[in-house]
Coordinates of C-alpha atoms in Angstrom, one line a residue:
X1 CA 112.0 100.0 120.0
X2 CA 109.7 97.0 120.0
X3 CA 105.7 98.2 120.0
X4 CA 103.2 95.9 120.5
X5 CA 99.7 96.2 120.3
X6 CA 96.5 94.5 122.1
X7 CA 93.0 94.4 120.9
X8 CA 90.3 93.1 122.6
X9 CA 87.7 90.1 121.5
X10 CA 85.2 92.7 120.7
X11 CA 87.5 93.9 117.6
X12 CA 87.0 92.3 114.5
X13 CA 89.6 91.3 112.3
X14 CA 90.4 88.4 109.7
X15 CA 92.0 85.1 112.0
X16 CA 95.2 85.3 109.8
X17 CA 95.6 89.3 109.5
X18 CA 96.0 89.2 113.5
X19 CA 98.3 86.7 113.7
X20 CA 100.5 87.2 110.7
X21 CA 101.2 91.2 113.0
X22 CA 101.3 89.4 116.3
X23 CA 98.4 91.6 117.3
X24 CA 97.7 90.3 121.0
X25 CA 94.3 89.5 122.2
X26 CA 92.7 90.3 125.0
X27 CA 90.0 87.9 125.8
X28 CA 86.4 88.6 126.9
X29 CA 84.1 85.9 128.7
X30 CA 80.5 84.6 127.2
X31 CA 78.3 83.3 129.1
X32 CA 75.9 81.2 126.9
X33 CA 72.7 79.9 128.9
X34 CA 75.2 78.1 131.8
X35 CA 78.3 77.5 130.2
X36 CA 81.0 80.0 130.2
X37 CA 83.5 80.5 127.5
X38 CA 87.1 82.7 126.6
X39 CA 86.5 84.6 123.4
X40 CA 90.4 84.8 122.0
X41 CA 89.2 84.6 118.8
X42 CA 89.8 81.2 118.0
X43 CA 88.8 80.7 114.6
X44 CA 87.7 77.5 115.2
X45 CA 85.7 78.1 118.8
X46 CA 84.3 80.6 116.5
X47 CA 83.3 78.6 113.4
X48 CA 81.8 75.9 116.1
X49 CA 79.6 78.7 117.8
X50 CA 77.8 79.7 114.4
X51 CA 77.9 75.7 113.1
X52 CA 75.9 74.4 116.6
X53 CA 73.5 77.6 116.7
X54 CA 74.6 78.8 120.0
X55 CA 73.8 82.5 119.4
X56 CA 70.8 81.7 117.7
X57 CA 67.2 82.8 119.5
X58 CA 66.7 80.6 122.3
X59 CA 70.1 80.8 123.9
X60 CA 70.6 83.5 126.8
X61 CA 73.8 85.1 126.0
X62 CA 76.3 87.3 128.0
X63 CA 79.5 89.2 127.5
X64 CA 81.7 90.3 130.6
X65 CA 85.1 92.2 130.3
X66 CA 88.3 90.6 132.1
X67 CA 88.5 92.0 135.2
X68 CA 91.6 94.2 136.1
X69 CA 93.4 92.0 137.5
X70 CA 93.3 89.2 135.0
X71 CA 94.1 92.5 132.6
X72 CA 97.1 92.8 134.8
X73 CA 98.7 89.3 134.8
X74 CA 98.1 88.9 131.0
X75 CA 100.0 92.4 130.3
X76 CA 103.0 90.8 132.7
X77 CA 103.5 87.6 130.9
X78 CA 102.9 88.7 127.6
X79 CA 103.0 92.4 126.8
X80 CA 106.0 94.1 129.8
X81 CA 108.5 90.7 128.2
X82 CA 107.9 91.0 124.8
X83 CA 107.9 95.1 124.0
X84 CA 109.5 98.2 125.0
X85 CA 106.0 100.0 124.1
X86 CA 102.9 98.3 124.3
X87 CA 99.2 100.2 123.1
X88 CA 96.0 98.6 124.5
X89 CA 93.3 99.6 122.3
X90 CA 89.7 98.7 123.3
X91 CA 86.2 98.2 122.5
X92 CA 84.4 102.2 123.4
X93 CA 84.4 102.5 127.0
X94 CA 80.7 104.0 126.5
X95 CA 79.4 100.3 125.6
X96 CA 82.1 98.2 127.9
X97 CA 84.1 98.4 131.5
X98 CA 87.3 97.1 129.4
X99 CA 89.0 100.6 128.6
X100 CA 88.1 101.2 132.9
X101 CA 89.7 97.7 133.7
X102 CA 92.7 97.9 131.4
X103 CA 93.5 101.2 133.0
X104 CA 93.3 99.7 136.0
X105 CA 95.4 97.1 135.0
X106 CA 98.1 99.6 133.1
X107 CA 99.0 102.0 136.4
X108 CA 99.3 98.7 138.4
X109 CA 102.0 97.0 135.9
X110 CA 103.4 100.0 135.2
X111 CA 104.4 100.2 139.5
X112 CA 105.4 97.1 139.3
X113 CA 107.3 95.8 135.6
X114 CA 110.5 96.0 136.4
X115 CA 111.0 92.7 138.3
X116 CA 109.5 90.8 135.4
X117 CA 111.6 92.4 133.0
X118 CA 114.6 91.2 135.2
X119 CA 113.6 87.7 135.0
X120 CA 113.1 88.1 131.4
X121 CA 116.7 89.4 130.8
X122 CA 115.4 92.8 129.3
X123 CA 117.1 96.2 129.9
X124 CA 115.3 99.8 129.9
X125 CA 112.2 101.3 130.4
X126 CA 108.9 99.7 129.0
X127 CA 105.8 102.3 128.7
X128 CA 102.3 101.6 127.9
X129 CA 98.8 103.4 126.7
X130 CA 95.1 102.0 127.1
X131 CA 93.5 103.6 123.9
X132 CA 89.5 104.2 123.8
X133 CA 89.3 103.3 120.1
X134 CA 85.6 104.7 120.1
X135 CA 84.5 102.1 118.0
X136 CA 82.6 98.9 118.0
X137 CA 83.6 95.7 116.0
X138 CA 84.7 96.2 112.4
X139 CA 85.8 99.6 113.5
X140 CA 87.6 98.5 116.1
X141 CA 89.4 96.3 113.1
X142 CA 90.2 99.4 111.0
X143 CA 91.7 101.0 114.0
X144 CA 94.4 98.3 114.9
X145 CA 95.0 97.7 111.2
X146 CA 95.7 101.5 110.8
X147 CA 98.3 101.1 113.8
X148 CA 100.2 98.6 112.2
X149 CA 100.6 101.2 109.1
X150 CA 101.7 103.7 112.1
X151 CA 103.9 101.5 114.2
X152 CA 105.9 101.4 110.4
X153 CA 106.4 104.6 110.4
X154 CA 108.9 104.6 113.2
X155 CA 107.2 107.4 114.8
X156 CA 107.7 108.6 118.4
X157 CA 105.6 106.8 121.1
X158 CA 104.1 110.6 121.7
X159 CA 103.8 111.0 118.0
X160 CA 102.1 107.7 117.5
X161 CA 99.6 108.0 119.9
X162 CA 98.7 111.3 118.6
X163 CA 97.9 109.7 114.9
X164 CA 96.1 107.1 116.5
X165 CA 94.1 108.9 118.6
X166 CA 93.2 111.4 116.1
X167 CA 92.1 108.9 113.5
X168 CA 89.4 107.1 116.2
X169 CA 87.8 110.6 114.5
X170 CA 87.7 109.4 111.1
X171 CA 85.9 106.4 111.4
X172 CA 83.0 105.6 109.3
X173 CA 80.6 102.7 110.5
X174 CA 77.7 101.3 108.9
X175 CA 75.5 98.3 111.1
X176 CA 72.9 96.1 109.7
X177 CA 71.5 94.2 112.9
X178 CA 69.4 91.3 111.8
X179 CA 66.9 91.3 114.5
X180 CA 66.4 94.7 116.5
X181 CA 64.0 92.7 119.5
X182 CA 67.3 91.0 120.1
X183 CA 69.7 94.2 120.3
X184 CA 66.4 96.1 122.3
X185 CA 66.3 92.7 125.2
X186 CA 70.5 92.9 125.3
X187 CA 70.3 96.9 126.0
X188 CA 67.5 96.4 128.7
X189 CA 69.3 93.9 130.7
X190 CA 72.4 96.2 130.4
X191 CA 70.1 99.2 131.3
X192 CA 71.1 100.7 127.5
X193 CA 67.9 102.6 126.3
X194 CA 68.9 103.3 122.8
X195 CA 67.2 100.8 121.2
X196 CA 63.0 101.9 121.7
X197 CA 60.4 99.1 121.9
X198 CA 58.7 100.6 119.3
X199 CA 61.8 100.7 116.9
X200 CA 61.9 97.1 117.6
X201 CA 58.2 96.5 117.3
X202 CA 58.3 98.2 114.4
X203 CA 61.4 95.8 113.0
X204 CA 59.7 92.5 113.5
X205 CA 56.0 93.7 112.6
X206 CA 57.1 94.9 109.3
X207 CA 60.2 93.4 108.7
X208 CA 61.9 96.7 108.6
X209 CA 66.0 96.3 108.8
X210 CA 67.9 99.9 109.7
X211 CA 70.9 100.4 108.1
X212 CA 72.8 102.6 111.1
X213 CA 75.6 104.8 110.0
X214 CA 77.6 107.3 111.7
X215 CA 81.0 108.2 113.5
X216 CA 82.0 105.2 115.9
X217 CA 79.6 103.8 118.4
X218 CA 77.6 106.8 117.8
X219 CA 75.1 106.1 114.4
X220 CA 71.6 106.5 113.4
X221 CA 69.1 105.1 111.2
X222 CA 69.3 106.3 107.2
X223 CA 67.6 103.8 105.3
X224 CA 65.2 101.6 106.4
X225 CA 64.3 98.8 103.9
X226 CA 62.2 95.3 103.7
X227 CA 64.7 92.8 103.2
X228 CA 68.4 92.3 104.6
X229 CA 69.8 91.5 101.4
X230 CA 68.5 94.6 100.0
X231 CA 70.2 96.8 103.2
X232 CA 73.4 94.9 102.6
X233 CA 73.3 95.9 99.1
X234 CA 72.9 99.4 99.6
X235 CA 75.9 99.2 102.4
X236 CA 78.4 97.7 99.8
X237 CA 77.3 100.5 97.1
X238 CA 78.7 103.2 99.9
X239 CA 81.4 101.5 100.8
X240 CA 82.7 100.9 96.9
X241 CA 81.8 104.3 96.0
X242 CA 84.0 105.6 98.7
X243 CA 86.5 103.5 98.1
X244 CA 86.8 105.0 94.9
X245 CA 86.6 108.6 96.1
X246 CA 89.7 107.7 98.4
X247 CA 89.8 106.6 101.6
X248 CA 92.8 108.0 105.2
X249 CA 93.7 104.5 105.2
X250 CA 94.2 101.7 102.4
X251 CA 91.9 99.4 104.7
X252 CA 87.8 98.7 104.9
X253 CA 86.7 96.3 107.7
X254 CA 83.7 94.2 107.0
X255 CA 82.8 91.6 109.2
X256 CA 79.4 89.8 109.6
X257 CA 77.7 87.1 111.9
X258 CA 77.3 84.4 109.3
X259 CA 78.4 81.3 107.6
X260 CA 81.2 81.5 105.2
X261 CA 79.0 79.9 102.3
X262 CA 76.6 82.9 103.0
X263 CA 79.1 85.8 103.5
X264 CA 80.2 84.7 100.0
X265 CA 77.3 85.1 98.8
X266 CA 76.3 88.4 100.0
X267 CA 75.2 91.1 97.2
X268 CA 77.7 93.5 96.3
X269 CA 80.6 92.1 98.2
X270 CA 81.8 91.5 94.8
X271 CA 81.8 94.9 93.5
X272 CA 83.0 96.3 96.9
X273 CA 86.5 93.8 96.3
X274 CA 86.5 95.0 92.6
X275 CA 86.6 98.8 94.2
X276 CA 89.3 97.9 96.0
X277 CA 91.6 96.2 94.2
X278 CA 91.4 98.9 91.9
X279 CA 92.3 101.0 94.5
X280 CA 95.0 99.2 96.6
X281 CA 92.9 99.3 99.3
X282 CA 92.6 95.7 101.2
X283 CA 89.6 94.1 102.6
X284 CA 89.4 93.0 106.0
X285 CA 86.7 90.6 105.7
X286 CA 86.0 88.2 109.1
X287 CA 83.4 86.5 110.2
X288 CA 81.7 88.1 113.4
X289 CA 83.5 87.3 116.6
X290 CA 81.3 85.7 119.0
X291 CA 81.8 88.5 121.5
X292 CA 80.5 91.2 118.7
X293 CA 77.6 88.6 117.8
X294 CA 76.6 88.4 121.1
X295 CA 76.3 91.9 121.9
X296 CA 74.7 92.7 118.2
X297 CA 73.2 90.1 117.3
X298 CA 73.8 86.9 115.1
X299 CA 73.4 87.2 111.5
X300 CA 74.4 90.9 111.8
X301 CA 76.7 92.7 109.5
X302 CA 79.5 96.0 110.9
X303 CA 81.6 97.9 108.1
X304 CA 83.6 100.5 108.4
X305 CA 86.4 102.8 106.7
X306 CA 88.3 106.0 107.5
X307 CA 87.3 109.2 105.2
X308 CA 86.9 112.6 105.4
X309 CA 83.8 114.1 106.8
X310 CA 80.4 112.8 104.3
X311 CA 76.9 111.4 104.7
X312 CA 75.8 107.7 104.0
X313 CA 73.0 109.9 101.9
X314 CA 75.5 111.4 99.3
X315 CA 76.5 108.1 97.9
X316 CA 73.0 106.8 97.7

């Protein structure tokens, strides 16, 4: 049984990690002042986008989900002729029509794949599930890379949805948004009140930056500190420290919305790698996709891990 599995651009993961597991993307548009761009996650459209500013202050940017029926003719060519089992995990369908349009897209090709099966030369049945992964960005990242660990385990299609779907309940995110007028102007144009003016007054008046923690999409504020560097250090002192209590899955997700000189460089990145290499746990590290930067912000940083049920407080 060949399963394949499709992410979309919101989901971060390391350029080389997706491709060396023929993890399929499925793209999401920008729409940066008045061009428009596909978000595949091309490392190099990616590196370009950071290297000429374009999601810097200044630049109005947009992110729109593939509409069904360009959901549709991607999962004929490339998903019904490739795998007997296909799982479409996307962005949470509380922040993004994607999970709406994929199902869309899903009951149409699944009326309709046997004809390009034929023309493929492929026997039997192909079956497919569009997965609300809950998540945002890095956590999206620790989802898929979970699957893969599943999709190993030879388990029933049944089984393995079960396991997946159940660990969307285990994730751990922590956010550090660099600028929270920028995240407070996306959410009003999307109608998204969640972000308050005065949190974001408050922000930029007193160079405040939240760390935001919680289960999924879902987080709230628990520190609240002067500097980024010092919120970044407090995140990576979690994250080691449960590393080293034991994590569900041998994986933590980081990826931020900088340079690579500066990601390097970030304070207590080094003892979060220590942490896991002791612990045969591997580190995900990407830089932000321009889809996630968009929607959170550049300069931002998303980490997240799969544990059993704690506070950010108890490792602080």
């Amino acid at each position: 049984m060949r399963v394949g599995l499709i992410v979309d651009s919101a989901c971060d993961l390391p350029h080389e990690f997706t491709r060396q597991n023929g993890i399929v993307i499925l793209p999401v548009t920008a729409r940066i002042d008045d061009q428009t761009y596909i978000d595949d996650h091309d490392p190099v459209k990616t590196a370009e986008f950071y290297e000429r500013g374009l999601l810097q202050k200044g630049h109005h940017a947009e992110t729109e989900a593939f509409s069904a029926e360009q959901i549709q003719d991607l999962f004929l060519k490339d998903i019904v002729t490739r795998y007997d089992v296909a799982f479409c995990e996307t962005v949470t369908r509380s922040r993004s029509l994607i999970f709406d349009n994929a199902t869309e897209a899903m009951n149409s090709v699944m009326a309709h794949y046997q004809e390009a099966r034929e023309k493929a030369g492929l026997d039997g049945r192909f079956s497919m599930r569009v997965i609300d992964s809950k998540q945002i960005f890095a956590g999206q990242g620790l989802l898929a890379a979970h699957t893969l660990r599943l999709i190993d385990e030879n388990l029933s299609k049944n089984a393995l949805r079960n396991r997946v779907e159940d660990f969307t309940d285990r994730i751990y995110t922590c956010v550090i948004p660099r600028d929270l007028h920028y995240i407070r102007e996306r959410a009003r144009r999307r109608g998204d009140k969640s972000v308050s003016w005065f949190g974001a007054f408050l922000g930029k008046a007193l160079n405040i930056t939240p760390v935001i923690f919680g289960q999924g999409a879902e987080g709230r504020p628990v520190a609240k500190t002067r500097r980024f560097d010092v919120a970044v250090e407090k995140v990576m002192q979690y994250a080691a420290s449960r590393v080293r209590d034991g994590l569900l899955s041998p994986y933590v997700c980081l990826s931020c919305g900088l340079s690579w000189e500066e990601i390097n460089a970030l304070p207590g990145l080094d003892e979060l790698k220590a942490a896991c290499d002791e612990n045969g746990v591997q580190l995900l590290l990407s830089q932000m996709g321009i889809t996630s930067s968009i929607y959170i912000g550049p300069g931002s940083l998303c980490l997240s891990l799969g544990a059993e049920a704690h506070d950010f407080t108890d490792y602080q």
